[in-house]
Coordinates of C-alpha atoms and ligand atoms in Angstrom, one line a residue:
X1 CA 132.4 95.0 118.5
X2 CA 128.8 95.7 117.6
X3 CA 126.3 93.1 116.7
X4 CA 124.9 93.2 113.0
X5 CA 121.2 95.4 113.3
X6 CA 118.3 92.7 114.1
X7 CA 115.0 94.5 112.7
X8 CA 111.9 92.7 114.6
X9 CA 108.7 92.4 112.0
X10 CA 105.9 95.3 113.1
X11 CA 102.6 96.1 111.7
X12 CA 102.5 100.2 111.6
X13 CA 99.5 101.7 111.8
X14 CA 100.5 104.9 112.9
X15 CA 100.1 108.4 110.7
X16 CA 103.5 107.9 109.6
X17 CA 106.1 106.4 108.8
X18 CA 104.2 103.7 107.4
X19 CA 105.7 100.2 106.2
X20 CA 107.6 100.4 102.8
X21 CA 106.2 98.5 100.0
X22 CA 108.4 96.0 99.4
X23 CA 109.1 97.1 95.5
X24 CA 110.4 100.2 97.5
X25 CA 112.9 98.5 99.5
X26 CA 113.9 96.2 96.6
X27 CA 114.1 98.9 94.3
X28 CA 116.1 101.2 96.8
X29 CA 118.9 98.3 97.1
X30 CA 120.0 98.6 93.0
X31 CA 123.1 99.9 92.9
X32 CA 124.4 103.4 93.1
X33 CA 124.4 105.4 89.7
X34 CA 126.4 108.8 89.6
X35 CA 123.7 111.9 89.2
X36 CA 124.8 112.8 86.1
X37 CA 124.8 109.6 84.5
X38 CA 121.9 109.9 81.4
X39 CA 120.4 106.6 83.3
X40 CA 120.1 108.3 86.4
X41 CA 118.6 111.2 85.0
X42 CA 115.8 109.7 83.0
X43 CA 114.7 108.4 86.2
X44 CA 114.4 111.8 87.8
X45 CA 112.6 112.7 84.6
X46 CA 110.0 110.3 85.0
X47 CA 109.6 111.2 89.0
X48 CA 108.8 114.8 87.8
X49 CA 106.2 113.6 85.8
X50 CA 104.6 110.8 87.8
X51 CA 104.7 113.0 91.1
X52 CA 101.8 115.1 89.2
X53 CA 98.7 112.8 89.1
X54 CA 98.1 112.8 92.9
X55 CA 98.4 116.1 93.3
X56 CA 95.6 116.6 90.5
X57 CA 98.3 119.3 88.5
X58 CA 99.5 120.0 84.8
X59 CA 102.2 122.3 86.5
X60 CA 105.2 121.7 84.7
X61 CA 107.0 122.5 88.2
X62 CA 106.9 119.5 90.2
X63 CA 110.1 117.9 92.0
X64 CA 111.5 115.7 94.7
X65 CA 113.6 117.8 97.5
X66 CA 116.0 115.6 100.0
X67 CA 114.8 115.9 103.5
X68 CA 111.3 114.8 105.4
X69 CA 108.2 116.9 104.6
X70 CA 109.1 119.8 106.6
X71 CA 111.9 120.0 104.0
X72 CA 109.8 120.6 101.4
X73 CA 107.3 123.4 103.4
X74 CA 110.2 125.0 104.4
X75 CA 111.9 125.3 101.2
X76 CA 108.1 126.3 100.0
X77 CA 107.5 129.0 102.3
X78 CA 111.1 130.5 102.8
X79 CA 111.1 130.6 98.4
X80 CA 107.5 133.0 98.7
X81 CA 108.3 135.1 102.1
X82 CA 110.5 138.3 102.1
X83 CA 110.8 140.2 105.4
X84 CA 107.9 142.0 106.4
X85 CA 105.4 140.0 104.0
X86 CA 102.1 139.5 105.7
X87 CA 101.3 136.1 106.3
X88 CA 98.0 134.4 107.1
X89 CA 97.9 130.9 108.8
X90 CA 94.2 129.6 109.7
X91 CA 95.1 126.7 112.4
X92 CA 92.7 124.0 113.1
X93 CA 95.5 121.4 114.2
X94 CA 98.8 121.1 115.0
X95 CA 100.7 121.3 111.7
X96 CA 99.9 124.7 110.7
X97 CA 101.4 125.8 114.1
X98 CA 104.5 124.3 111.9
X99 CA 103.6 126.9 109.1
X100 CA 103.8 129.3 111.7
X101 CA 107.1 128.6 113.1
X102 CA 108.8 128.4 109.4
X103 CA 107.2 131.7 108.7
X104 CA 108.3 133.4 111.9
X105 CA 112.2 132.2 111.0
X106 CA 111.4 133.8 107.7
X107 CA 110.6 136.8 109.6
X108 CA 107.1 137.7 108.1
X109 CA 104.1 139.6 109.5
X110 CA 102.1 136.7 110.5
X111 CA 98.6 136.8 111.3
X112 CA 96.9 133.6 113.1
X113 CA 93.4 132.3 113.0
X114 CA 93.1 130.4 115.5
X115 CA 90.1 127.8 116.4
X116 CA 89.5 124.2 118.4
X117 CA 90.4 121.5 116.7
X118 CA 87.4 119.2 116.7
X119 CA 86.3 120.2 113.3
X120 CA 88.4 122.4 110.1
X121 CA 87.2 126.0 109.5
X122 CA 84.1 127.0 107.4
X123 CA 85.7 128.4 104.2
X124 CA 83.7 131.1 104.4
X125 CA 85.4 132.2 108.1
X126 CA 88.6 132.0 106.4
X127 CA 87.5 134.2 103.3
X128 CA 86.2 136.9 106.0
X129 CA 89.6 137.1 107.7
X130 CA 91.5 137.1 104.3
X131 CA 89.4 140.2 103.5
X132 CA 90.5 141.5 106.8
X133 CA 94.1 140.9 107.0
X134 CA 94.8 141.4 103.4
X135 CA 97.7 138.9 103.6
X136 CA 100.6 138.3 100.4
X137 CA 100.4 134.8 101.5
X138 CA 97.8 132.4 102.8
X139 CA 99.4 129.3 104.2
X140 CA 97.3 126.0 105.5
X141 CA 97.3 122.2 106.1
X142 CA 94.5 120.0 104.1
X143 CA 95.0 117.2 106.2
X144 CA 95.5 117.5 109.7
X145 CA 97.2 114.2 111.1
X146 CA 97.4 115.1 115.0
X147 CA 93.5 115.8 115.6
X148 CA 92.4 114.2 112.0
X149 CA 90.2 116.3 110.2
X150 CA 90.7 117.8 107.0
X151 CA 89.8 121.2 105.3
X152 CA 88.3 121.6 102.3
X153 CA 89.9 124.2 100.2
X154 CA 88.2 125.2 97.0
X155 CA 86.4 128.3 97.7
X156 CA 89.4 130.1 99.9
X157 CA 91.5 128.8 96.7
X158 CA 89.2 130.6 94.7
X159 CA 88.9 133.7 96.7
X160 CA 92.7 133.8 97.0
X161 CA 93.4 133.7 93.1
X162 CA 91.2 136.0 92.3
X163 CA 92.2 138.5 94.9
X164 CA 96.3 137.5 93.8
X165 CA 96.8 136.3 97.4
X166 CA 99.1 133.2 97.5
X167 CA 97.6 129.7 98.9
X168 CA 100.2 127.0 99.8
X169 CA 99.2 124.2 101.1
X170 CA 100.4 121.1 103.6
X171 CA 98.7 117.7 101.9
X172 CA 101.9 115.7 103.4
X173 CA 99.0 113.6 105.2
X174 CA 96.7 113.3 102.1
X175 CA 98.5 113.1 99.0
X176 CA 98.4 109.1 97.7
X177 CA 95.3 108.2 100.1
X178 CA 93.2 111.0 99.2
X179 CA 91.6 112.9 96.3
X180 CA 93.7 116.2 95.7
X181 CA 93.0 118.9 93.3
X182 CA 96.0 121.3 92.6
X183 CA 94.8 123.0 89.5
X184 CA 91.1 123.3 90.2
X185 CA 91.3 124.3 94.3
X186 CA 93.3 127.4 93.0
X187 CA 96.7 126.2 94.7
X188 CA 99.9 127.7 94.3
X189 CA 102.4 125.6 95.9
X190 CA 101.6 122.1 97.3
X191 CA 103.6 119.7 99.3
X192 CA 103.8 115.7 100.1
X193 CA 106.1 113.9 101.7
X194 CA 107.2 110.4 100.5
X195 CA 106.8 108.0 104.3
X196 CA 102.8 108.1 104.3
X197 CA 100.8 107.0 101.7
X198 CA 103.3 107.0 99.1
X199 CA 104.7 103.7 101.2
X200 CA 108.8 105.2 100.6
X201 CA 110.8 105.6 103.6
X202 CA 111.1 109.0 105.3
X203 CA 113.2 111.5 103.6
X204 CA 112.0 113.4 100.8
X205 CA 109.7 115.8 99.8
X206 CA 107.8 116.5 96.9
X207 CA 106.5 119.8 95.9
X208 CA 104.8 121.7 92.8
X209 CA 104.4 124.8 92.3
X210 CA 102.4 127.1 89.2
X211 CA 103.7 129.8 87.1
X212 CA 102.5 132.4 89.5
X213 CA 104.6 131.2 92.2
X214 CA 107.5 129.9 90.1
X215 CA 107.9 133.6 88.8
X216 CA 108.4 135.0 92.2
X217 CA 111.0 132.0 92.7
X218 CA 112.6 132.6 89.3
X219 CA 112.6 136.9 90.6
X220 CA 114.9 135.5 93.2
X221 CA 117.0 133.0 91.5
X222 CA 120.7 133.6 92.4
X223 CA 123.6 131.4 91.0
X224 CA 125.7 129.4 93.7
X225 CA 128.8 131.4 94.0
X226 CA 131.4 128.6 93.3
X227 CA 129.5 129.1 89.9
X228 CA 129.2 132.2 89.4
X229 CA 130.5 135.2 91.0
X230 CA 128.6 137.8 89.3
X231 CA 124.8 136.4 89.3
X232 CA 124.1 137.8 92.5
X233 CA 120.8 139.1 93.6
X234 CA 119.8 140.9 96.4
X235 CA 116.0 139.4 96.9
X236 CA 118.1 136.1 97.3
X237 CA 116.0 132.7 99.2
X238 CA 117.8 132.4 102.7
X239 CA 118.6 128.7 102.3
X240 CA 121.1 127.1 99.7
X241 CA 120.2 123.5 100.7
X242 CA 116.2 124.6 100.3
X243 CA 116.7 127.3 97.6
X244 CA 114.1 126.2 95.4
X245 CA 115.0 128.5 92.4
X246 CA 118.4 126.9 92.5
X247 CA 116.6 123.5 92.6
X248 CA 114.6 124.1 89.4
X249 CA 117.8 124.6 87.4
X250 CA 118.6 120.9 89.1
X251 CA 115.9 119.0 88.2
X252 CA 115.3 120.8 84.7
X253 CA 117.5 120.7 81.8
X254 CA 120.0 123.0 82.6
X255 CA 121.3 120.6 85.1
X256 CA 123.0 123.2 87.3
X257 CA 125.1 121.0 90.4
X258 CA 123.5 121.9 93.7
X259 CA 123.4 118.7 96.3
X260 CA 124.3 115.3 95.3
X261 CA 121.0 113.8 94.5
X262 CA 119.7 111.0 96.9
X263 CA 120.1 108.1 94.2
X264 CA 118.2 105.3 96.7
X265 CA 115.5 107.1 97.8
X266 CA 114.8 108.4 93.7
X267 CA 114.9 104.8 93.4
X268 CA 112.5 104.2 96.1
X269 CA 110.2 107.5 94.6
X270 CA 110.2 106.3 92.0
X271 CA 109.1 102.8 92.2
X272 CA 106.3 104.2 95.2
X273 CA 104.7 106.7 92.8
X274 CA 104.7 103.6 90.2
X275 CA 103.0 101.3 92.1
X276 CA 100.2 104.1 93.0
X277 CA 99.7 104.6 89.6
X278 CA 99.9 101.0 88.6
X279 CA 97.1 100.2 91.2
X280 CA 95.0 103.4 89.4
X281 CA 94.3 106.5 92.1
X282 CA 90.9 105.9 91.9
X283 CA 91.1 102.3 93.2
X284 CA 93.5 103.4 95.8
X285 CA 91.8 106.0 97.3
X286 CA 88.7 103.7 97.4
X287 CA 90.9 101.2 99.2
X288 CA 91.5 104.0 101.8
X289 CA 88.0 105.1 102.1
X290 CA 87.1 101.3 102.8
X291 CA 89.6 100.6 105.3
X292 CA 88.7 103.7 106.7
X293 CA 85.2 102.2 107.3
X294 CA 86.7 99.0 108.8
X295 CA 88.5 100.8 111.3
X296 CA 85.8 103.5 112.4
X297 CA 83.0 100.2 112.5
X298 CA 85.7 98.1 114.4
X299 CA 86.4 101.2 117.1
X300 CA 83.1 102.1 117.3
X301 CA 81.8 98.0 118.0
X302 CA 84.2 98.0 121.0
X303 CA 82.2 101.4 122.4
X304 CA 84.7 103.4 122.1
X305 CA 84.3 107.1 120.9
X306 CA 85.6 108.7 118.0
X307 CA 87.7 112.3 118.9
X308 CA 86.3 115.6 116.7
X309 CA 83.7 115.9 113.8
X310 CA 83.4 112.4 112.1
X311 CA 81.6 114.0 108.9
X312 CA 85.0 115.7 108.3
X313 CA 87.7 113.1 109.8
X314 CA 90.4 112.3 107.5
X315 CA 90.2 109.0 106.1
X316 CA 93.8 108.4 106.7
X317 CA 93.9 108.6 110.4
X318 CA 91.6 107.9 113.3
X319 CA 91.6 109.6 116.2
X320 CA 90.7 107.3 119.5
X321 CA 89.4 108.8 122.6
X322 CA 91.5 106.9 125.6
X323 CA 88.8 105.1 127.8
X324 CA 88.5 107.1 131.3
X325 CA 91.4 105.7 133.5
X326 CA 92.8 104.2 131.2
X327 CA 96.5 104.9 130.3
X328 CA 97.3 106.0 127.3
X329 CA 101.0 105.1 127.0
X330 CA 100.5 102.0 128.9
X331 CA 98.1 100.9 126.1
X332 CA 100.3 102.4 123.0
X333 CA 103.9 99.9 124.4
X334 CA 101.9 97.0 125.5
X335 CA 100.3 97.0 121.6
X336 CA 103.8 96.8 120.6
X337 CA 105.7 94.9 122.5
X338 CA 103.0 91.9 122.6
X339 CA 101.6 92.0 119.0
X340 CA 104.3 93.9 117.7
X341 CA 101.5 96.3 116.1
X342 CA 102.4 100.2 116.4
X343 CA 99.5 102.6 116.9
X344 CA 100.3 106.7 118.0
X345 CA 98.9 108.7 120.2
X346 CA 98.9 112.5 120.0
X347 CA 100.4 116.0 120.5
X348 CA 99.5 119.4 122.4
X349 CA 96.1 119.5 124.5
X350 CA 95.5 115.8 122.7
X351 CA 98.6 113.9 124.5
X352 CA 97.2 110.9 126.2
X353 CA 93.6 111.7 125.8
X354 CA 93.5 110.0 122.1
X355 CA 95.4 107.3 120.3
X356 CA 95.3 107.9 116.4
X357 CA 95.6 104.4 114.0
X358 CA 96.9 105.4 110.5
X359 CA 95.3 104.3 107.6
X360 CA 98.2 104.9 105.0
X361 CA 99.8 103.4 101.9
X362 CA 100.8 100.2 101.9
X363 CA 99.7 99.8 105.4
X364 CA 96.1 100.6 104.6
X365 CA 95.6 97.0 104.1
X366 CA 92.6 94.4 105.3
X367 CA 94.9 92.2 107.4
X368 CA 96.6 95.1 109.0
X369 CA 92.9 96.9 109.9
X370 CA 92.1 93.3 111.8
X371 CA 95.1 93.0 113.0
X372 CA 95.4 96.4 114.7
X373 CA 91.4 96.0 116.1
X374 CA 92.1 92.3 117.2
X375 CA 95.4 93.6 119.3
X376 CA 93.8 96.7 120.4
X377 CA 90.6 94.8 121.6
X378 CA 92.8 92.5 123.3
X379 CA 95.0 94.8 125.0
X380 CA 92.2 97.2 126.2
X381 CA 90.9 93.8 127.7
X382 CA 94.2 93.1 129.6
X383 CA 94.0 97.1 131.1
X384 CA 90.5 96.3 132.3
X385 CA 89.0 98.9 129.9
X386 CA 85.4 99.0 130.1
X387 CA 84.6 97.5 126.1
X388 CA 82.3 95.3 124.3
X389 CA 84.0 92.4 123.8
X390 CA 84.1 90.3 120.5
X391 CA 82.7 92.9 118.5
X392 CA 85.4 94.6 116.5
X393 CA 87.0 92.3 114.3
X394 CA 83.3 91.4 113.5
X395 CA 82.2 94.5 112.4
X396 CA 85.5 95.4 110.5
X397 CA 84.7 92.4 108.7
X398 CA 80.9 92.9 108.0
X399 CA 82.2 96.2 105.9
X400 CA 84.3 94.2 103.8
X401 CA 82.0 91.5 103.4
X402 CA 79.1 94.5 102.1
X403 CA 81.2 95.7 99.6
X404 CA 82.2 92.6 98.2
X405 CA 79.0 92.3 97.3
X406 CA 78.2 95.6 96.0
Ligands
PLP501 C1 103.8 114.1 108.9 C2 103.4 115.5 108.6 C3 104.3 116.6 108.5 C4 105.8 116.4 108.8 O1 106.4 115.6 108.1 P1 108.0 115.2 108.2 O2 108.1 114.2 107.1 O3 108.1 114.5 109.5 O4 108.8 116.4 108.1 C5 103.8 117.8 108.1 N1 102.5 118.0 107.9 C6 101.6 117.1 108.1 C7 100.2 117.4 107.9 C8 102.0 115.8 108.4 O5 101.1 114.8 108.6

């Protein structure tokens, strides 16, 4: 026999997954409706539209796809890329090497640009290589979560629209805590995932997508074949789970079966993307910005040093550098298992030499910035980490204090 699961309480401060609001979790235990069911269906109606505001889009295309993020990228880029198209992937993190691999199972001509990844690119360095490589596609991350920096995007949007190259772009790690601008950066085809600052659990993805791209989708539409035997096409997307030109004809009108939707986590969507817009994206992405301040004046009190270019860190995440001696992991379970407070540490070149605290959703909150600073102080103590002591907490509080008054 097996013992009913026994979940121990945790703060997560970690780039993902973050906690659930707990609207989410109430909302994903309703029961289950069948997907055709007209009250089912008004609520995927309403996640269409409410996905929209924090991607800063009027696109009518704008959907939920079952599966983590990657889901959602994959289906993105596999939808754009034939064989043979030429794609360019500027890399200033980890994640677009994720680009990079989709794209090289969708067997295009990629061409990488390749740089450290203390700081994001200069657009203009981007704009020269597009110029160079000519490329159908130009596919990068705006938020980079394992080095956290992020890349501003307007003027290679530009340059790519005018120039009818394609721009999709990763804002998994921004959408919901940051400012995003769809229409106006010149994107294409955007996507988010729902377990960072959208506060839902892991397992979907939302995407939208403009008339420019949704015609080369729509170019390749082919009906499933249990439906139709004759609507075959030859361009055909190389994914029926991910085939977003089947998807459109799911979420829109027509109501063409492809999966069995996900009822709980549209539930779960849709009660996230509620609560953002309840709270009013402005005020939210000020809430991020200020806990972002905490954390950096709480980190920086204990004399520890901040990895990469602080002028262009992401907000969401912030990257630690581990003390000299110190050990990383060490540091990373003892948080845990003692406080019960999860932090991450990193990937690549960056495993063990930084630990990154998340700043996302529902877990960008005051008492879980001075929870995570109290712990950490406490446990670098305990590892005999050279700090200031009895600073952090302080300091994190001294910024909130300051803009109460303001
Ligand atoms: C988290 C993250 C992903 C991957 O998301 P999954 O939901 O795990 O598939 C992709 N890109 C960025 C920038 C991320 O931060």
């Amino acid at each position: 026999m097996f013992k009913e699961i026994d979940i121990p309480q945790r703060t997560i401060m970690t780039p993902g997954p973050v906690e659930a609001h707990p609207k989410v979790l109430r909302a994903m235990s309703h029961t289950i409706l069948g997907q055709f069911d007209p009250a089912f269906l008004s609520i995927m109606d309403e996640v269409k539209e409410m996905i929209k505001a924090p991607f800063g889009t009027t696109n009518e295309q704008a959907f939920a796809i079952d599966g983590t993020s990657r889901s959602g990228i994959e289906a993105a880029m596999i939808a754009l890329i034939e064989p043979g198209d030429k794609v360019l992937i500027p890399a200033y993190g980890r994640f677009a090497y994720l680009l990079a691999e989709i794209a090289e199972r969708a067997q295009a001509d990629i061409v990488m640009l390749e740089k450290d990844w203390e700081t994001p690119f200069d657009q203009q360095e981007v704009i020269e290589k597009i110029k160079e490589v000519q490329p159908k596609i130009v596919a990068m991350v705006h938020g980079e979560t394992a080095n956290a920096q992020i890349q501003e995007m307007e003027k290679i949007g530009a340059y790519c629209r005018q120039n009818d190259v394609l721009f999709l772009v990763d804002m998994v790690a921004t959408y919901g805590g940051v400012e995003i601008k769809v229409d106006e950066w010149n994107i294409d085809i955007a996507i988010a995932g729902s377990q960072k600052c959208v506060s839902v659990p892991s397992g979907l993805s939302l995407i939208t997508f403009n008339k420019r791209a949704q015609a080369i989708i729509e170019s390749r539409y082919q009906k499933e074949l249990g439906l139709s035997k004759v609507e075959r096409n030859e361009r055909f997307i190389q994914s029926n789970y991910l085939d977003l030109s089947q998807l459109i004809n799911y979420w829109n009108n027509n109501r063409i079966n492809h999966h069995t939707e996900a009822t709980s986590m549209i539930y779960g969507i849709h009660t996230g993307l509620r609560v953002l817009l309840e709270e009013g994206l402005d005020r939210v992405y000020a809430r991020h910005t200020l806990n972002n301040k905490a954390i950096v004046a709480g980190v920086k009190a204990m004399g520890l040093g901040i990895y990469g270019n602080e002028d262009t860190k992401i907000p969401t995440v912030t990257p630690i550098l581990v003390p000299e001696g110190i050990d990383a992991n060490g540091v990373k379970d003892f948080l845990l298992e003692q406080f019960g407070v999860e932090i991450a540490g990193s990937f690549g070149d960056l495993q063990g030499k930084i630990w990154r605290i998340g700043n996302m959703g529902y877990s960008s909150r005051r008492e879980n910035v001075l929870q995570v600073l109290g712990a950490l102080e406490a446990a670098l103590i305990y590892f005999g980490a050279p700090i200031q002591v009895g600073k952090a907490v302080k300091a994190a509080l001294d910024v909130y204090q300051a803009n109460h008054k303001n």
